[in-house]
Amino acid sequence: LEIAGRGTERIVQRLRAMLAVTAVHTTNGTWDLIVEIGTMSLESFDAALTAIRTIDGVTRSETSLLLTSRR
């Protein structure tokens, strides 16, 4: 997520309160936060994305789906 201004901590608190959010990471570079989402359906996933994208201060997002984890 890209965050406008100094609202990062407020947004992190909102994200952590969401049931679908499993982790929130700060980062450097283009994106300010990386948010991990876990849901049981694509419809729930879409609802979580919509809720995140409508948080005041979230200016841009990019979504990537984790297909598999390899060891």
Tab-separated table of N, CA, C and O in Angstrom:
chain	number	residue	atom	x	y	z
A	1	LEU	N	0.830	-1.178	0.000
A	1	LEU	CA	0.000	0.000	0.000
A	1	LEU	C	0.875	1.242	0.000
A	1	LEU	O	1.940	1.255	0.618
A	2	GLU	N	0.408	2.254	-0.676
A	2	GLU	CA	1.030	3.569	-0.601
A	2	GLU	C	0.163	4.416	0.320
A	2	GLU	O	-1.064	4.435	0.184
A	3	ILE	N	0.806	5.091	1.271
A	3	ILE	CA	0.096	5.882	2.275
A	3	ILE	C	0.433	7.352	2.081
A	3	ILE	O	1.599	7.713	1.903
A	4	ALA	N	-0.585	8.202	2.123
A	4	ALA	CA	-0.381	9.652	2.007
A	4	ALA	C	-0.057	10.236	3.375
A	4	ALA	O	-0.677	9.882	4.375
A	5	GLY	N	0.908	11.126	3.400
A	5	GLY	CA	1.202	11.871	4.620
A	5	GLY	C	1.724	11.006	5.746
A	5	GLY	O	2.429	10.034	5.538
A	6	ARG	N	1.297	11.383	6.943
A	6	ARG	CA	1.807	10.737	8.153
A	6	ARG	C	0.768	9.848	8.825
A	6	ARG	O	0.793	9.668	10.033
A	7	GLY	N	-0.115	9.275	8.055
A	7	GLY	CA	-1.192	8.472	8.628
A	7	GLY	C	-0.880	7.001	8.768
A	7	GLY	O	-1.768	6.202	9.033
A	8	THR	N	0.380	6.616	8.622
A	8	THR	CA	0.715	5.195	8.604
A	8	THR	C	0.274	4.469	9.872
A	8	THR	O	-0.341	3.404	9.792
A	9	GLU	N	0.580	4.999	11.035
A	9	GLU	CA	0.249	4.289	12.281
A	9	GLU	C	-1.259	4.119	12.440
A	9	GLU	O	-1.739	3.052	12.856
A	10	ARG	N	-2.022	5.141	12.098
A	10	ARG	CA	-3.489	5.044	12.168
A	10	ARG	C	-3.992	3.964	11.219
A	10	ARG	O	-4.855	3.153	11.568
A	11	ILE	N	-3.432	3.914	10.028
A	11	ILE	CA	-3.854	2.924	9.040
A	11	ILE	C	-3.448	1.523	9.485
A	11	ILE	O	-4.229	0.575	9.348
A	12	VAL	N	-2.255	1.369	10.035
A	12	VAL	CA	-1.828	0.062	10.545
A	12	VAL	C	-2.811	-0.437	11.599
A	12	VAL	O	-3.190	-1.614	11.598
A	13	GLN	N	-3.230	0.429	12.489
A	13	GLN	CA	-4.194	0.020	13.523
A	13	GLN	C	-5.517	-0.419	12.903
A	13	GLN	O	-6.112	-1.410	13.341
A	14	ARG	N	-5.993	0.290	11.903
A	14	ARG	CA	-7.226	-0.115	11.202
A	14	ARG	C	-7.058	-1.463	10.534
A	14	ARG	O	-7.932	-2.325	10.593
A	15	LEU	N	-5.923	-1.672	9.883
A	15	LEU	CA	-5.656	-2.937	9.197
A	15	LEU	C	-5.592	-4.095	10.180
A	15	LEU	O	-6.170	-5.157	9.939
A	16	ARG	N	-4.915	-3.903	11.295
A	16	ARG	CA	-4.770	-4.975	12.282
A	16	ARG	C	-6.104	-5.369	12.900
A	16	ARG	O	-6.255	-6.495	13.380
A	17	ALA	N	-7.073	-4.485	12.854
A	17	ALA	CA	-8.400	-4.781	13.394
A	17	ALA	C	-9.266	-5.598	12.429
A	17	ALA	O	-10.307	-6.119	12.818
A	18	MET	N	-8.831	-5.719	11.184
A	18	MET	CA	-9.609	-6.441	10.180
A	18	MET	C	-9.340	-7.941	10.292
A	18	MET	O	-8.184	-8.374	10.331
A	19	LEU	N	-10.394	-8.746	10.329
A	19	LEU	CA	-10.255	-10.189	10.472
A	19	LEU	C	-9.475	-10.832	9.329
A	19	LEU	O	-8.730	-11.793	9.546
A	20	ALA	N	-9.623	-10.336	8.130
A	20	ALA	CA	-8.961	-10.931	6.967
A	20	ALA	C	-7.464	-10.622	6.912
A	20	ALA	O	-6.718	-11.318	6.223
A	21	VAL	N	-7.015	-9.625	7.653
A	21	VAL	CA	-5.604	-9.238	7.622
A	21	VAL	C	-4.818	-10.132	8.576
A	21	VAL	O	-5.098	-10.177	9.771
A	22	THR	N	-3.845	-10.865	8.013
A	22	THR	CA	-3.045	-11.789	8.822
A	22	THR	C	-1.696	-11.203	9.215
A	22	THR	O	-1.080	-11.669	10.170
A	23	ALA	N	-1.215	-10.193	8.482
A	23	ALA	CA	0.054	-9.557	8.818
A	23	ALA	C	0.150	-8.206	8.121
A	23	ALA	O	-0.410	-8.014	7.042
A	24	VAL	N	0.866	-7.286	8.769
A	24	VAL	CA	1.144	-5.968	8.196
A	24	VAL	C	2.645	-5.730	8.341
A	24	VAL	O	3.194	-5.871	9.430
A	25	HIS	N	3.298	-5.394	7.230
A	25	HIS	CA	4.747	-5.173	7.212
A	25	HIS	C	5.043	-3.769	6.703
A	25	HIS	O	4.428	-3.320	5.738
A	26	THR	N	5.987	-3.087	7.348
A	26	THR	CA	6.472	-1.820	6.802
A	26	THR	C	7.621	-2.139	5.858
A	26	THR	O	8.291	-3.161	5.990
A	27	THR	N	7.834	-1.266	4.892
A	27	THR	CA	8.869	-1.503	3.895
A	27	THR	C	9.416	-0.171	3.408
A	27	THR	O	8.946	0.886	3.814
A	28	ASN	N	10.399	-0.235	2.542
A	28	ASN	CA	10.932	0.979	1.924
A	28	ASN	C	10.696	0.898	0.428
A	28	ASN	O	10.252	-0.116	-0.079
A	29	GLY	N	10.976	1.972	-0.270
A	29	GLY	CA	10.777	1.970	-1.714
A	29	GLY	C	9.418	2.524	-2.087
A	29	GLY	O	8.857	3.375	-1.404
A	30	THR	N	8.866	2.003	-3.160
A	30	THR	CA	7.596	2.506	-3.692
A	30	THR	C	6.447	2.336	-2.706
A	30	THR	O	5.605	3.219	-2.565
A	31	TRP	N	6.395	1.206	-2.038
A	31	TRP	CA	5.266	0.890	-1.154
A	31	TRP	C	5.635	1.158	0.297
A	31	TRP	O	6.766	0.930	0.718
A	32	ASP	N	4.655	1.620	1.078
A	32	ASP	CA	4.860	1.906	2.502
A	32	ASP	C	4.542	0.697	3.372
A	32	ASP	O	5.186	0.485	4.396
A	33	LEU	N	3.525	-0.058	2.976
A	33	LEU	CA	3.106	-1.225	3.755
A	33	LEU	C	2.859	-2.409	2.834
A	33	LEU	O	2.400	-2.235	1.700
A	34	ILE	N	3.132	-3.592	3.339
A	34	ILE	CA	2.705	-4.823	2.689
A	34	ILE	C	1.724	-5.485	3.641
A	34	ILE	O	2.021	-5.657	4.832
A	35	VAL	N	0.556	-5.834	3.133
A	35	VAL	CA	-0.501	-6.421	3.953
A	35	VAL	C	-0.799	-7.818	3.444
A	35	VAL	O	-1.046	-8.010	2.258
A	36	GLU	N	-0.768	-8.794	4.346
A	36	GLU	CA	-1.136	-10.160	3.989
A	36	GLU	C	-2.600	-10.374	4.365
A	36	GLU	O	-3.020	-10.026	5.469
A	37	ILE	N	-3.342	-10.939	3.426
A	37	ILE	CA	-4.777	-11.179	3.617
A	37	ILE	C	-5.042	-12.668	3.441
A	37	ILE	O	-4.533	-13.283	2.502
A	38	GLY	N	-5.850	-13.234	4.309
A	38	GLY	CA	-6.260	-14.629	4.176
A	38	GLY	C	-7.767	-14.741	4.282
A	38	GLY	O	-8.350	-14.283	5.260
A	39	THR	N	-8.399	-15.299	3.263
A	39	THR	CA	-9.861	-15.474	3.274
A	39	THR	C	-10.206	-16.857	2.730
A	39	THR	O	-9.370	-17.534	2.130
A	40	MET	N	-11.438	-17.257	2.920
A	40	MET	CA	-11.903	-18.565	2.468
A	40	MET	C	-12.454	-18.540	1.046
A	40	MET	O	-12.684	-19.583	0.457
A	41	SER	N	-12.689	-17.347	0.491
A	41	SER	CA	-13.258	-17.265	-0.851
A	41	SER	C	-12.752	-16.008	-1.548
A	41	SER	O	-12.283	-15.062	-0.904
A	42	LEU	N	-12.873	-16.014	-2.870
A	42	LEU	CA	-12.509	-14.822	-3.628
A	42	LEU	C	-13.434	-13.658	-3.326
A	42	LEU	O	-13.013	-12.500	-3.330
A	43	GLU	N	-14.688	-13.953	-3.029
A	43	GLU	CA	-15.634	-12.886	-2.684
A	43	GLU	C	-15.200	-12.186	-1.391
A	43	GLU	O	-15.229	-10.956	-1.296
A	44	SER	N	-14.766	-12.972	-0.395
A	44	SER	CA	-14.288	-12.388	0.866
A	44	SER	C	-13.007	-11.606	0.634
A	44	SER	O	-12.790	-10.558	1.241
A	45	PHE	N	-12.157	-12.139	-0.225
A	45	PHE	CA	-10.905	-11.459	-0.559
A	45	PHE	C	-11.197	-10.106	-1.196
A	45	PHE	O	-10.615	-9.089	-0.827
A	46	ASP	N	-12.126	-10.089	-2.135
A	46	ASP	CA	-12.516	-8.847	-2.801
A	46	ASP	C	-13.086	-7.854	-1.798
A	46	ASP	O	-12.778	-6.658	-1.858
A	47	ALA	N	-13.889	-8.332	-0.865
A	47	ALA	CA	-14.461	-7.446	0.157
A	47	ALA	C	-13.361	-6.852	1.035
A	47	ALA	O	-13.400	-5.653	1.374
A	48	ALA	N	-12.373	-7.657	1.392
A	48	ALA	CA	-11.260	-7.162	2.205
A	48	ALA	C	-10.465	-6.110	1.437
A	48	ALA	O	-10.112	-5.060	1.991
A	49	LEU	N	-10.181	-6.379	0.163
A	49	LEU	CA	-9.467	-5.399	-0.658
A	49	LEU	C	-10.226	-4.086	-0.760
A	49	LEU	O	-9.648	-3.006	-0.645
A	50	THR	N	-11.526	-4.193	-0.980
A	50	THR	CA	-12.353	-2.991	-1.082
A	50	THR	C	-12.294	-2.191	0.210
A	50	THR	O	-12.138	-0.962	0.193
A	51	ALA	N	-12.399	-2.872	1.340
A	51	ALA	CA	-12.348	-2.190	2.644
A	51	ALA	C	-11.002	-1.503	2.841
A	51	ALA	O	-10.938	-0.359	3.318
A	52	ILE	N	-9.920	-2.179	2.480
A	52	ILE	CA	-8.583	-1.594	2.629
A	52	ILE	C	-8.417	-0.384	1.723
A	52	ILE	O	-7.912	0.661	2.132
A	53	ARG	N	-8.854	-0.503	0.493
A	53	ARG	CA	-8.678	0.584	-0.478
A	53	ARG	C	-9.502	1.821	-0.143
A	53	ARG	O	-9.211	2.909	-0.645
A	54	THR	N	-10.520	1.678	0.684
A	54	THR	CA	-11.346	2.831	1.047
A	54	THR	C	-10.909	3.488	2.357
A	54	THR	O	-11.515	4.473	2.778
A	55	ILE	N	-9.851	2.969	2.994
A	55	ILE	CA	-9.332	3.612	4.207
A	55	ILE	C	-8.736	4.960	3.818
A	55	ILE	O	-7.926	5.055	2.884
A	56	ASP	N	-9.142	5.998	4.527
A	56	ASP	CA	-8.631	7.339	4.267
A	56	ASP	C	-7.119	7.359	4.448
A	56	ASP	O	-6.614	6.937	5.490
A	57	GLY	N	-6.394	7.797	3.436
A	57	GLY	CA	-4.940	7.856	3.487
A	57	GLY	C	-4.270	6.795	2.642
A	57	GLY	O	-3.094	6.908	2.332
A	58	VAL	N	-5.004	5.759	2.254
A	58	VAL	CA	-4.468	4.764	1.329
A	58	VAL	C	-4.635	5.338	-0.069
A	58	VAL	O	-5.750	5.563	-0.530
A	59	THR	N	-3.519	5.617	-0.728
A	59	THR	CA	-3.585	6.299	-2.021
A	59	THR	C	-3.404	5.368	-3.214
A	59	THR	O	-3.807	5.696	-4.315
A	60	ARG	N	-2.777	4.210	-2.971
A	60	ARG	CA	-2.545	3.288	-4.086
A	60	ARG	C	-2.280	1.907	-3.529
A	60	ARG	O	-1.735	1.753	-2.431
A	61	SER	N	-2.671	0.895	-4.300
A	61	SER	CA	-2.415	-0.480	-3.878
A	61	SER	C	-2.065	-1.340	-5.081
A	61	SER	O	-2.368	-0.994	-6.224
A	62	GLU	N	-1.421	-2.436	-4.791
A	62	GLU	CA	-1.120	-3.445	-5.810
A	62	GLU	C	-1.374	-4.796	-5.160
A	62	GLU	O	-0.989	-5.020	-4.013
A	63	THR	N	-2.016	-5.695	-5.890
A	63	THR	CA	-2.371	-6.988	-5.343
A	63	THR	C	-1.611	-8.099	-6.061
A	63	THR	O	-1.555	-8.127	-7.290
A	64	SER	N	-1.036	-8.991	-5.272
A	64	SER	CA	-0.395	-10.194	-5.795
A	64	SER	C	-0.951	-11.379	-5.012
A	64	SER	O	-1.082	-11.313	-3.788
A	65	LEU	N	-1.268	-12.450	-5.717
A	65	LEU	CA	-1.768	-13.649	-5.065
A	65	LEU	C	-0.623	-14.631	-4.855
A	65	LEU	O	0.152	-14.895	-5.771
A	66	LEU	N	-0.518	-15.156	-3.646
A	66	LEU	CA	0.466	-16.178	-3.331
A	66	LEU	C	-0.108	-17.516	-3.795
A	66	LEU	O	-1.127	-17.973	-3.285
A	67	LEU	N	0.516	-18.124	-4.780
A	67	LEU	CA	0.017	-19.380	-5.342
A	67	LEU	C	0.547	-20.594	-4.596
A	67	LEU	O	-0.187	-21.548	-4.359
A	68	THR	N	1.819	-20.584	-4.244
A	68	THR	CA	2.407	-21.697	-3.500
A	68	THR	C	3.645	-21.219	-2.770
A	68	THR	O	4.230	-20.201	-3.137
A	69	SER	N	4.022	-21.941	-1.740
A	69	SER	CA	5.273	-21.661	-1.023
A	69	SER	C	6.199	-22.840	-1.243
A	69	SER	O	5.788	-23.992	-1.064
A	70	ARG	N	7.410	-22.571	-1.628
A	70	ARG	CA	8.374	-23.632	-1.906
A	70	ARG	C	9.496	-23.587	-0.895
A	70	ARG	O	9.947	-22.537	-0.500
A	71	ARG	N	9.953	-24.759	-0.524
A	71	ARG	CA	11.051	-24.839	0.460
A	71	ARG	C	12.329	-25.183	-0.213
A	71	ARG	O	12.435	-25.767	-1.196
